[in-house]
Coordinates of C-alpha atoms in Angstrom, one line a residue:
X198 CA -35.8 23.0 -57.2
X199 CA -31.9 22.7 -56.5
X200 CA -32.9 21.6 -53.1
X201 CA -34.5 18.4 -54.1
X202 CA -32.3 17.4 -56.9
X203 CA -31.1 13.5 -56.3
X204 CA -33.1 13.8 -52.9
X205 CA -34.6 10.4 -51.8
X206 CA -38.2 10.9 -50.9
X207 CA -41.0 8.3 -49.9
X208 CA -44.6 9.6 -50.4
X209 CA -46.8 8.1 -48.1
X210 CA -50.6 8.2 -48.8
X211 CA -53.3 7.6 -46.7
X212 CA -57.0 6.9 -47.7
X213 CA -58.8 10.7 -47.6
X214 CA -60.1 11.9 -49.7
X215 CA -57.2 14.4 -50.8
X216 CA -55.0 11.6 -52.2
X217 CA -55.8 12.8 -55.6
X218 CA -53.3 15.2 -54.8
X219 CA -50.6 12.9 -54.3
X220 CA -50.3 12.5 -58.2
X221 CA -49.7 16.1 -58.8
X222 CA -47.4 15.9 -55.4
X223 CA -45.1 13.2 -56.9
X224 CA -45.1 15.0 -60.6
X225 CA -43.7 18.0 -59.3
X226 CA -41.0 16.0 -57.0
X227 CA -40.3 14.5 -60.0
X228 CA -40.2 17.7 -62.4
X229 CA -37.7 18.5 -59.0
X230 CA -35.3 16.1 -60.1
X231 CA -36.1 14.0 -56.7
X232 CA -36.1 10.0 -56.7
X233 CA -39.3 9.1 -55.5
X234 CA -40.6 6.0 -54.1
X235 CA -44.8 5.5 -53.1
X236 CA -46.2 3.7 -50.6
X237 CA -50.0 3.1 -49.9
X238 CA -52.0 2.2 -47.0
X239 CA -54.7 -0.3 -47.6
X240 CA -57.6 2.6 -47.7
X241 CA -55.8 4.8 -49.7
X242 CA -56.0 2.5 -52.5
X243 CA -59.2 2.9 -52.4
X244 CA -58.5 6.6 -53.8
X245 CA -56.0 6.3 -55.8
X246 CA -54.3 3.3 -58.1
X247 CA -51.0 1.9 -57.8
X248 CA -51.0 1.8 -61.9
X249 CA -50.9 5.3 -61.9
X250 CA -48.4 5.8 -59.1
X251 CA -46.1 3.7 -60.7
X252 CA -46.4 5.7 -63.9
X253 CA -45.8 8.7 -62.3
X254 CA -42.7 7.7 -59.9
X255 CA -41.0 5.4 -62.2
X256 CA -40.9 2.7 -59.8
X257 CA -43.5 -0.1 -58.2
X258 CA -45.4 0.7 -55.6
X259 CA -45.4 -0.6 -52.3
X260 CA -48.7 -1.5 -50.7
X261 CA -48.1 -4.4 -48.1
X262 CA -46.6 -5.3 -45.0
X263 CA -46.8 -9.4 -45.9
X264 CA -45.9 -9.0 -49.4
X265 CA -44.0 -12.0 -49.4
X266 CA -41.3 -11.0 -52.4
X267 CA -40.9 -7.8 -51.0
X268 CA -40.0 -8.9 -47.4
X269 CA -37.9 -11.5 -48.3
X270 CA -35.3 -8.7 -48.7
X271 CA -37.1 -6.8 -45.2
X272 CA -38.4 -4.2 -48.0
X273 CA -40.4 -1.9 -45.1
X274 CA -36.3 -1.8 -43.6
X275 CA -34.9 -0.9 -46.6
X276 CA -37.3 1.8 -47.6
X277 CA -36.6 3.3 -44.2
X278 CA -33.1 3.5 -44.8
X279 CA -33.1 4.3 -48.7
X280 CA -35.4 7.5 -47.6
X281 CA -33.8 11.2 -46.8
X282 CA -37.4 12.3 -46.4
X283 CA -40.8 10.3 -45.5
X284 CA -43.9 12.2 -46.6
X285 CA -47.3 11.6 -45.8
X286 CA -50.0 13.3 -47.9
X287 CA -52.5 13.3 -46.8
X288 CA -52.6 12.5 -43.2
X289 CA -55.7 11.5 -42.1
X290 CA -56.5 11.6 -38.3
X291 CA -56.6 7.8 -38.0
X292 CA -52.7 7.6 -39.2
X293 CA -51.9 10.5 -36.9
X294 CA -53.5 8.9 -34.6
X295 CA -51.3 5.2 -34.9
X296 CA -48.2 7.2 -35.5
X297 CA -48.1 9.0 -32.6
X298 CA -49.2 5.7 -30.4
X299 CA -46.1 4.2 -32.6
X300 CA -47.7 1.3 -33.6
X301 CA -46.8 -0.4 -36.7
X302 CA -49.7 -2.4 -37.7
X303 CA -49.5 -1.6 -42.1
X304 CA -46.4 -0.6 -44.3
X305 CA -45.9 2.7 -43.9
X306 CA -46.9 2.8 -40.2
X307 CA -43.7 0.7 -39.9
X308 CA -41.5 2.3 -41.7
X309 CA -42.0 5.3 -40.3
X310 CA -40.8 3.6 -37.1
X311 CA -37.9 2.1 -38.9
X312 CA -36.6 5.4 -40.9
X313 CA -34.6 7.8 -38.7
X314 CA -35.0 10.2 -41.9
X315 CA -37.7 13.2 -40.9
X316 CA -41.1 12.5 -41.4
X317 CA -43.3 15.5 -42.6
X318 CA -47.0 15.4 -42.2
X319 CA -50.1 17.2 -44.5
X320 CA -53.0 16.6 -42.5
X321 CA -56.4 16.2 -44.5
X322 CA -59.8 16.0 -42.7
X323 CA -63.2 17.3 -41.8
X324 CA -62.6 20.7 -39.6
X325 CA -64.5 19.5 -36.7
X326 CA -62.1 16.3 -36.4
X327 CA -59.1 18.4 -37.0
X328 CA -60.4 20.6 -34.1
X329 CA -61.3 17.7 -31.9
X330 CA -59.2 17.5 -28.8
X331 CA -57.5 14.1 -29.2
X332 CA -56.4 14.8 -32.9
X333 CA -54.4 18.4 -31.5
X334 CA -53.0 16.7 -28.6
X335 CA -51.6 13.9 -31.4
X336 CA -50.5 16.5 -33.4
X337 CA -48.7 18.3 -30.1
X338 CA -46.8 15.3 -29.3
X339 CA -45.5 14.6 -33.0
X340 CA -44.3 18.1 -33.0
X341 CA -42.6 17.6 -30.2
X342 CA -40.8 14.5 -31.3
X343 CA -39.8 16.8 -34.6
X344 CA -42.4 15.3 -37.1
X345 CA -42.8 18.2 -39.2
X346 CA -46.3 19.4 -39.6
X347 CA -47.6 21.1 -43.7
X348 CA -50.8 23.1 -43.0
X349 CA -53.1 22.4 -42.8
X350 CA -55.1 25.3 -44.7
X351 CA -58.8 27.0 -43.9
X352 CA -61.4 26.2 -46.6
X353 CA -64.3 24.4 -48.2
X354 CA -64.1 20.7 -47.7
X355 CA -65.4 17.7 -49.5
X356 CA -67.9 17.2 -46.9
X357 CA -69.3 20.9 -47.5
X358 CA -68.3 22.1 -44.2
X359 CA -65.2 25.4 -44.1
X360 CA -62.6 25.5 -41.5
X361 CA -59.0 23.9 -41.8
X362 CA -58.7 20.0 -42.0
X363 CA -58.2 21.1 -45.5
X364 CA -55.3 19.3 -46.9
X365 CA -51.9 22.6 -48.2
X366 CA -51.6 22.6 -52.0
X367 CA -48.8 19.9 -53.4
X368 CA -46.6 23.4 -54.6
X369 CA -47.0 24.5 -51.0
X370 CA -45.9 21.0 -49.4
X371 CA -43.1 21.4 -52.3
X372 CA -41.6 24.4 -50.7
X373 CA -42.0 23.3 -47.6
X374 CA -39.9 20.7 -48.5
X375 CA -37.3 22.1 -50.2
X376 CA -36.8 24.9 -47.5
X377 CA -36.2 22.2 -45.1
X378 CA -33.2 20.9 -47.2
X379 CA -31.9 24.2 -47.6
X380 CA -32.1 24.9 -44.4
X381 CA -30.2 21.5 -43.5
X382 CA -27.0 22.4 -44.9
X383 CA -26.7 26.2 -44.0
X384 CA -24.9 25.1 -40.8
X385 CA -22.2 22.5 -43.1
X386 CA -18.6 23.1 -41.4
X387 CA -19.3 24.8 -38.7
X388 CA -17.9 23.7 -35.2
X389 CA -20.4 23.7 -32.5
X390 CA -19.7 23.8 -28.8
X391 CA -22.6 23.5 -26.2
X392 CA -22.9 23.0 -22.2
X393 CA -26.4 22.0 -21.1
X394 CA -27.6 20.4 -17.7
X395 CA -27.1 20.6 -14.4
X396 CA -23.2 20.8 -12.5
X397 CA -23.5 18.9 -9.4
X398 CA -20.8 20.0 -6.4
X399 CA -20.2 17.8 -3.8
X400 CA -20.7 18.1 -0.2
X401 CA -19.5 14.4 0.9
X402 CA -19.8 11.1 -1.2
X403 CA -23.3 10.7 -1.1
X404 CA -24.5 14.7 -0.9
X405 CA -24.0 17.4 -3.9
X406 CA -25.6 21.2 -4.5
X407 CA -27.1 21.0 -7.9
X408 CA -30.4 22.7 -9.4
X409 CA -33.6 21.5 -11.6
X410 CA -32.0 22.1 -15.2
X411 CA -33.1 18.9 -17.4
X412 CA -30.7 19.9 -19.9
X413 CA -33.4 19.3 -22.9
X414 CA -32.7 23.0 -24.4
X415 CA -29.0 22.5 -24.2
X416 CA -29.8 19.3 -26.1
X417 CA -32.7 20.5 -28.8
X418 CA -30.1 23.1 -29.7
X419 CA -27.4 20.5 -30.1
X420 CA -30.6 18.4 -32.4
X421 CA -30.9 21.5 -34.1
X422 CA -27.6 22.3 -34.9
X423 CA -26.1 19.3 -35.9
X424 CA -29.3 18.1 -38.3
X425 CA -28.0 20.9 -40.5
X426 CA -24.8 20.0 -40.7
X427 CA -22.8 21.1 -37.8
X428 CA -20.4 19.6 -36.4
X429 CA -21.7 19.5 -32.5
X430 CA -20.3 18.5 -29.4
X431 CA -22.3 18.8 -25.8
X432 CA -20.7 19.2 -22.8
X433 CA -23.4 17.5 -20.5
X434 CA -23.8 17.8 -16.8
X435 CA -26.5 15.4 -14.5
X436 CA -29.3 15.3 -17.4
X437 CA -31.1 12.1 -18.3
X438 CA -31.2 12.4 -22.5
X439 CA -30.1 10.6 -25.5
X440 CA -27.7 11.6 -27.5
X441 CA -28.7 13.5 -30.5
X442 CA -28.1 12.0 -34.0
X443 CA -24.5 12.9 -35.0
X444 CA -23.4 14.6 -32.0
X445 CA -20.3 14.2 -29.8
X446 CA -20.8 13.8 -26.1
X447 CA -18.5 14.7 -22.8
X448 CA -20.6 14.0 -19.7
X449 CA -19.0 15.8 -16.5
X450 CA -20.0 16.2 -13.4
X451 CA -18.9 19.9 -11.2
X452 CA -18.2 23.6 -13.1
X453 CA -14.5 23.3 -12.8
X454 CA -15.1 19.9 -15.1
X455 CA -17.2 21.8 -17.3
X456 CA -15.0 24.5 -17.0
X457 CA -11.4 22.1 -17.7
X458 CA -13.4 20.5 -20.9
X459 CA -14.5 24.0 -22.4
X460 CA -11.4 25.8 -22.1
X461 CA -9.9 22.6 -24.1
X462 CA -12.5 22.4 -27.2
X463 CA -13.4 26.4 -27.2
X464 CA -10.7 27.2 -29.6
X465 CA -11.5 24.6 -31.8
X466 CA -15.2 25.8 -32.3
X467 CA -16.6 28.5 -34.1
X468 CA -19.5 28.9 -31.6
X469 CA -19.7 28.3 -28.0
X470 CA -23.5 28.1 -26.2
X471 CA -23.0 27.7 -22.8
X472 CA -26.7 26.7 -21.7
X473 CA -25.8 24.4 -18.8
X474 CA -27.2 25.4 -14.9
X475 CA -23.9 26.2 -13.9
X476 CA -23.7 25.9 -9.9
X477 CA -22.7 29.9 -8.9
X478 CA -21.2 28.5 -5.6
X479 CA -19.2 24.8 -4.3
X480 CA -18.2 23.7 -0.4
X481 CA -15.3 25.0 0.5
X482 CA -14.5 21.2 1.7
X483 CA -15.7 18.0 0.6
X484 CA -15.8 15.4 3.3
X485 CA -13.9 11.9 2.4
X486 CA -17.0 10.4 4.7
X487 CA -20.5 10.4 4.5
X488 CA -21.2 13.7 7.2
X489 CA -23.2 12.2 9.9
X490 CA -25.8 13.5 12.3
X491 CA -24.3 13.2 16.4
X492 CA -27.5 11.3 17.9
X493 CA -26.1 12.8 21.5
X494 CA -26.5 16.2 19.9
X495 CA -29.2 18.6 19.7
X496 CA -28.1 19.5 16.3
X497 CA -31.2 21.8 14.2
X498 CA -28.5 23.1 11.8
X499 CA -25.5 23.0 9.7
X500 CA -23.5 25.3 7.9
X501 CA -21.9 24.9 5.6
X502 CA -19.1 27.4 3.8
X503 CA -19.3 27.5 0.2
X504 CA -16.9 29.3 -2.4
X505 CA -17.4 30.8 -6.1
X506 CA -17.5 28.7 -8.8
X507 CA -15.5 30.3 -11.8
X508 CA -17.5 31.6 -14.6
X509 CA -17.7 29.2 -17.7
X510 CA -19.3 31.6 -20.5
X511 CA -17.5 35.0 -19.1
X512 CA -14.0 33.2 -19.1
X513 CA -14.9 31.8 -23.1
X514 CA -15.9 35.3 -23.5
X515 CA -12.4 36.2 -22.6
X516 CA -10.4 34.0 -24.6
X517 CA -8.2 36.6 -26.7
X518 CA -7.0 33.8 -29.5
X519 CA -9.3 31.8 -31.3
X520 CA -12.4 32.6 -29.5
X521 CA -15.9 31.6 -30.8
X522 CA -18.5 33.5 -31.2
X523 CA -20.3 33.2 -27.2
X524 CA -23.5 32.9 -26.6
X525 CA -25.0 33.1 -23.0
X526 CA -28.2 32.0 -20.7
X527 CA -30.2 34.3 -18.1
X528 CA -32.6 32.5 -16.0
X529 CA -34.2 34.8 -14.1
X530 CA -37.1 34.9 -11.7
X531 CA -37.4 38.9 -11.8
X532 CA -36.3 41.9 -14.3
X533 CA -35.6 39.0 -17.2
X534 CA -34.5 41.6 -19.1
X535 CA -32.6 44.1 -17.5
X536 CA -30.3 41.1 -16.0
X537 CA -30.2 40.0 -19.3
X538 CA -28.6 42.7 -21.1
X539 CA -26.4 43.9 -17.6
X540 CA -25.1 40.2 -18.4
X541 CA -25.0 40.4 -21.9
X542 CA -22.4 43.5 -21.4
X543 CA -20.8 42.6 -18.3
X544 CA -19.6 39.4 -19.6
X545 CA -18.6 40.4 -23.0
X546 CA -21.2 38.1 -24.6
X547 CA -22.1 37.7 -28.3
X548 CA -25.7 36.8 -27.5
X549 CA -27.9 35.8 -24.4
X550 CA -30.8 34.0 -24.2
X551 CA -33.1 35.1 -21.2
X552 CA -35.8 33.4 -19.7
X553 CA -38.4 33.5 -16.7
X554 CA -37.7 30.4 -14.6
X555 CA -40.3 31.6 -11.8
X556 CA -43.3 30.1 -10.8
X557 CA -41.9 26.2 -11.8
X558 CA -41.1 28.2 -15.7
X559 CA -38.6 26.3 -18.0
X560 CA -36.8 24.1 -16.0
X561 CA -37.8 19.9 -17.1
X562 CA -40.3 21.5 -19.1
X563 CA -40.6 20.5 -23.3
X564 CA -42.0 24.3 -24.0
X565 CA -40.5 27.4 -22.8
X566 CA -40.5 31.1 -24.3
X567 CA -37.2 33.5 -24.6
X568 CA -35.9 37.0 -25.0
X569 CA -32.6 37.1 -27.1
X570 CA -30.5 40.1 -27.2
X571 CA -27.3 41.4 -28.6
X572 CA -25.2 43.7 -29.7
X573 CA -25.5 45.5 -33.3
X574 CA -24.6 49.4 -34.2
X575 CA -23.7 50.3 -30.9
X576 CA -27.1 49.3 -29.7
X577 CA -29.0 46.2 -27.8
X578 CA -31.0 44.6 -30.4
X579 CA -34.0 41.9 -28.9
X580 CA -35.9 39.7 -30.7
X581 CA -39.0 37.9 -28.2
X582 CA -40.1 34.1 -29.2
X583 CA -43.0 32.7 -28.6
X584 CA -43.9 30.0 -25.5
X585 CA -43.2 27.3 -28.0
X586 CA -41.7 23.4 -28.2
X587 CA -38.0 24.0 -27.3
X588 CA -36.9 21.8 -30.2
X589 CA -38.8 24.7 -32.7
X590 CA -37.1 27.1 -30.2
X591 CA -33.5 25.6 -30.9
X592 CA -34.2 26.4 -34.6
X593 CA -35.4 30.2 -34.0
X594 CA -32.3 30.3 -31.7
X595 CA -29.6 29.0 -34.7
X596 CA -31.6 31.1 -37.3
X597 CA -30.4 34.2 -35.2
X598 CA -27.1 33.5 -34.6
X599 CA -26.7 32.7 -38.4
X600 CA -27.9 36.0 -38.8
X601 CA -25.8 37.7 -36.2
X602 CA -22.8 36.2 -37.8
X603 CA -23.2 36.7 -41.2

């Protein structure tokens, strides 16, 4: 596969019983025209022999944490850095278990926490264990920390019992794979603008309106983007998040920043996301001094005069030289999607991405579930996406505006 040619991959292999697949794993990596290095936890050897792992990827095999020769040049460091791709076949629960704990207690428990390359996972074991509460919620959390997940597959296992725990075939992990690095360049050159987070207005020094947007879809589809290969730049309100991996970073503070900053970069972009809680409305006035209460007074209320904030994504939408393809955010608590597509058409949008905020929905959440629509043939197409991580979500999200585009 053209995908995997000159790709770096480390194949991890834990000790189930399904190692023996490894070897036909690595052969067809190989027969890929991938580089591939092996490293084995303790049980695994127990499966399957470094001898024949060597034979197969061309290169020793790596097997200990305290190998003193090894170390001497911080080999677990150096694996983690060499690697575009770390995969583990099989998983067993136990390693699923330690890796999402992040402990780093063998070789390739440790480099895992060393490699910023993604980690894919084939789980392997009995049904009953893959089913068992604390292995799913494992599995949950790695997902959600973009650990990419291979089956596994329904079956007869080892043990005699059927269900899945059983581990995918080696061609299937193969495609898996290779889509991943096919889909990790399909964004290369394009110029990514996106807003996420809260604006906060002020009131007086210590006082500001804002709202309870975390900002983490804003920045999964930043994550998303710019892992394959767009060049990414978030415009971030109040939101409490690292930085993505190769992404540019303007933090701001009220809409008419947000507003200054987008206007600036817009042209330069090919697409503009504007998925930031924009605050509708500011004060009119912001004191100099902190607003205090009169203690002679018998004051039970203030009011306060507030005035429009102008409208980031509809003024983008606007732009009549150089302007990027716009996509919008609804967050609704009623009729998602009828305000969806008034705003969709109203504002001259691309695309918009609706969602039901009621009821506590969305905001600081990690899963969330969308309506997208847009225009095609005259018509309001829609396409509905699951309640799902919103890191997976950011993916579905840039699949469809690929497709919009093309």
């Amino acid at each position: 596969m053209i995908a995997l040619q000159n790709k770096k991959i480390v194949v991890g292999i834990t000790g189930g019983i399904a190692a023996y697949k490894a070897i036909e794993f690595i052969r067809l990596l190989r027969k890929s025209q991938a580089e591939v290095r092996v490293v084995l936890t303790p049980a695994a050897k127990a499966f399957v022999t470094p001898l024949t792992l060597q034979a197969l990827s061309g290169h020793a095999v790596a097997e200990s944490l305290l190998d003193p020769s090894a170390e001497l040049a911080m080999g677990h460091i150096e694996l983690a850095k060499w690697a575009d791709a770390v995969v583990i076949v099989p998983t067993t629960a136990d390693f699923i278990a330690r890796l999402r704990l992040g402990m780093g207690n063998d070789l390739l428990s440790t480099l895992c926490l060393a490699t910023c390359a993604p980690i894919f996972l084939a789980p392997a074991m009995n049904q009953q264990m893959y089913r068992n509460l604390a292995t799913q919620e494992n599995l949950a959390v790695l997902a959600q920390r973009q650990v990419q997940l291979i089956g596994p597959n329904a079956g007869t296992q080892a043990c005699g019992d059927v269900g899945f725990g059983r581990m995918s075939e080696p061609s299937e992990i193969l495609a898996s794979l290779a889509q991943f690095f096919q889909k990790s360049q399909d964004c290369q050159g394009l110029n990514v603008l996106i807003t996420a987070g809260a604006t906060r207005e002020s009131i007086d020094p210590v006082r500001f309106l804002s709202n309870h947007s975390s900002g983490k879809m804003g920045f999964a589809l930043a994550d998303a983007f710019a892992s394959r290969g767009a060049n990414v730049t978030v415009i971030a309100g109040a939101v409490n998040l690292a930085t993505p991996q190769k992404v540019a970073r303007q933090d701001i503070v009220s809409a008419e920043d947000m507003l200054q900053v987008a206007q600036a970069l817009a042209p330069k972009n090919d697409i503009f996301i504007a998925c930031a809680a924009v605050a509708d409305f500011r004060p009119a006035q912001v004191e100099s001094q902190k607003m205090k209460k009169d203690p002679k007074a018998q004051q039970e209320t203030m009011t306060l005069t507030l005035v429009k904030n102008p409208d980031i994504v509809a003024t983008i939408a606007q732009m009549q030289e150089n302007r990027p393809f716009v996509v919008g955010f609804a967050a609704e608590t009623q009729q998602v999607a009828e305000y969806a597509k008034d705003k969709l058409q109203r504002k001259n949008l691309d695309m918009i991405c609706a969602n039901d905020v009621s009821q506590g929905k969305a905001f600081n959440q990690a899963e969330n579930a969308l309506q997208l629509f847009w225009q095609q043939d005259g018509k309001i197409a829609e396409k509905s996406l699951a309640l799902a991580d919103k890191r997976q979500l950011a993916d579905d999200i840039v699949d469809t505006i690929l497709a919009i585009k093309a």
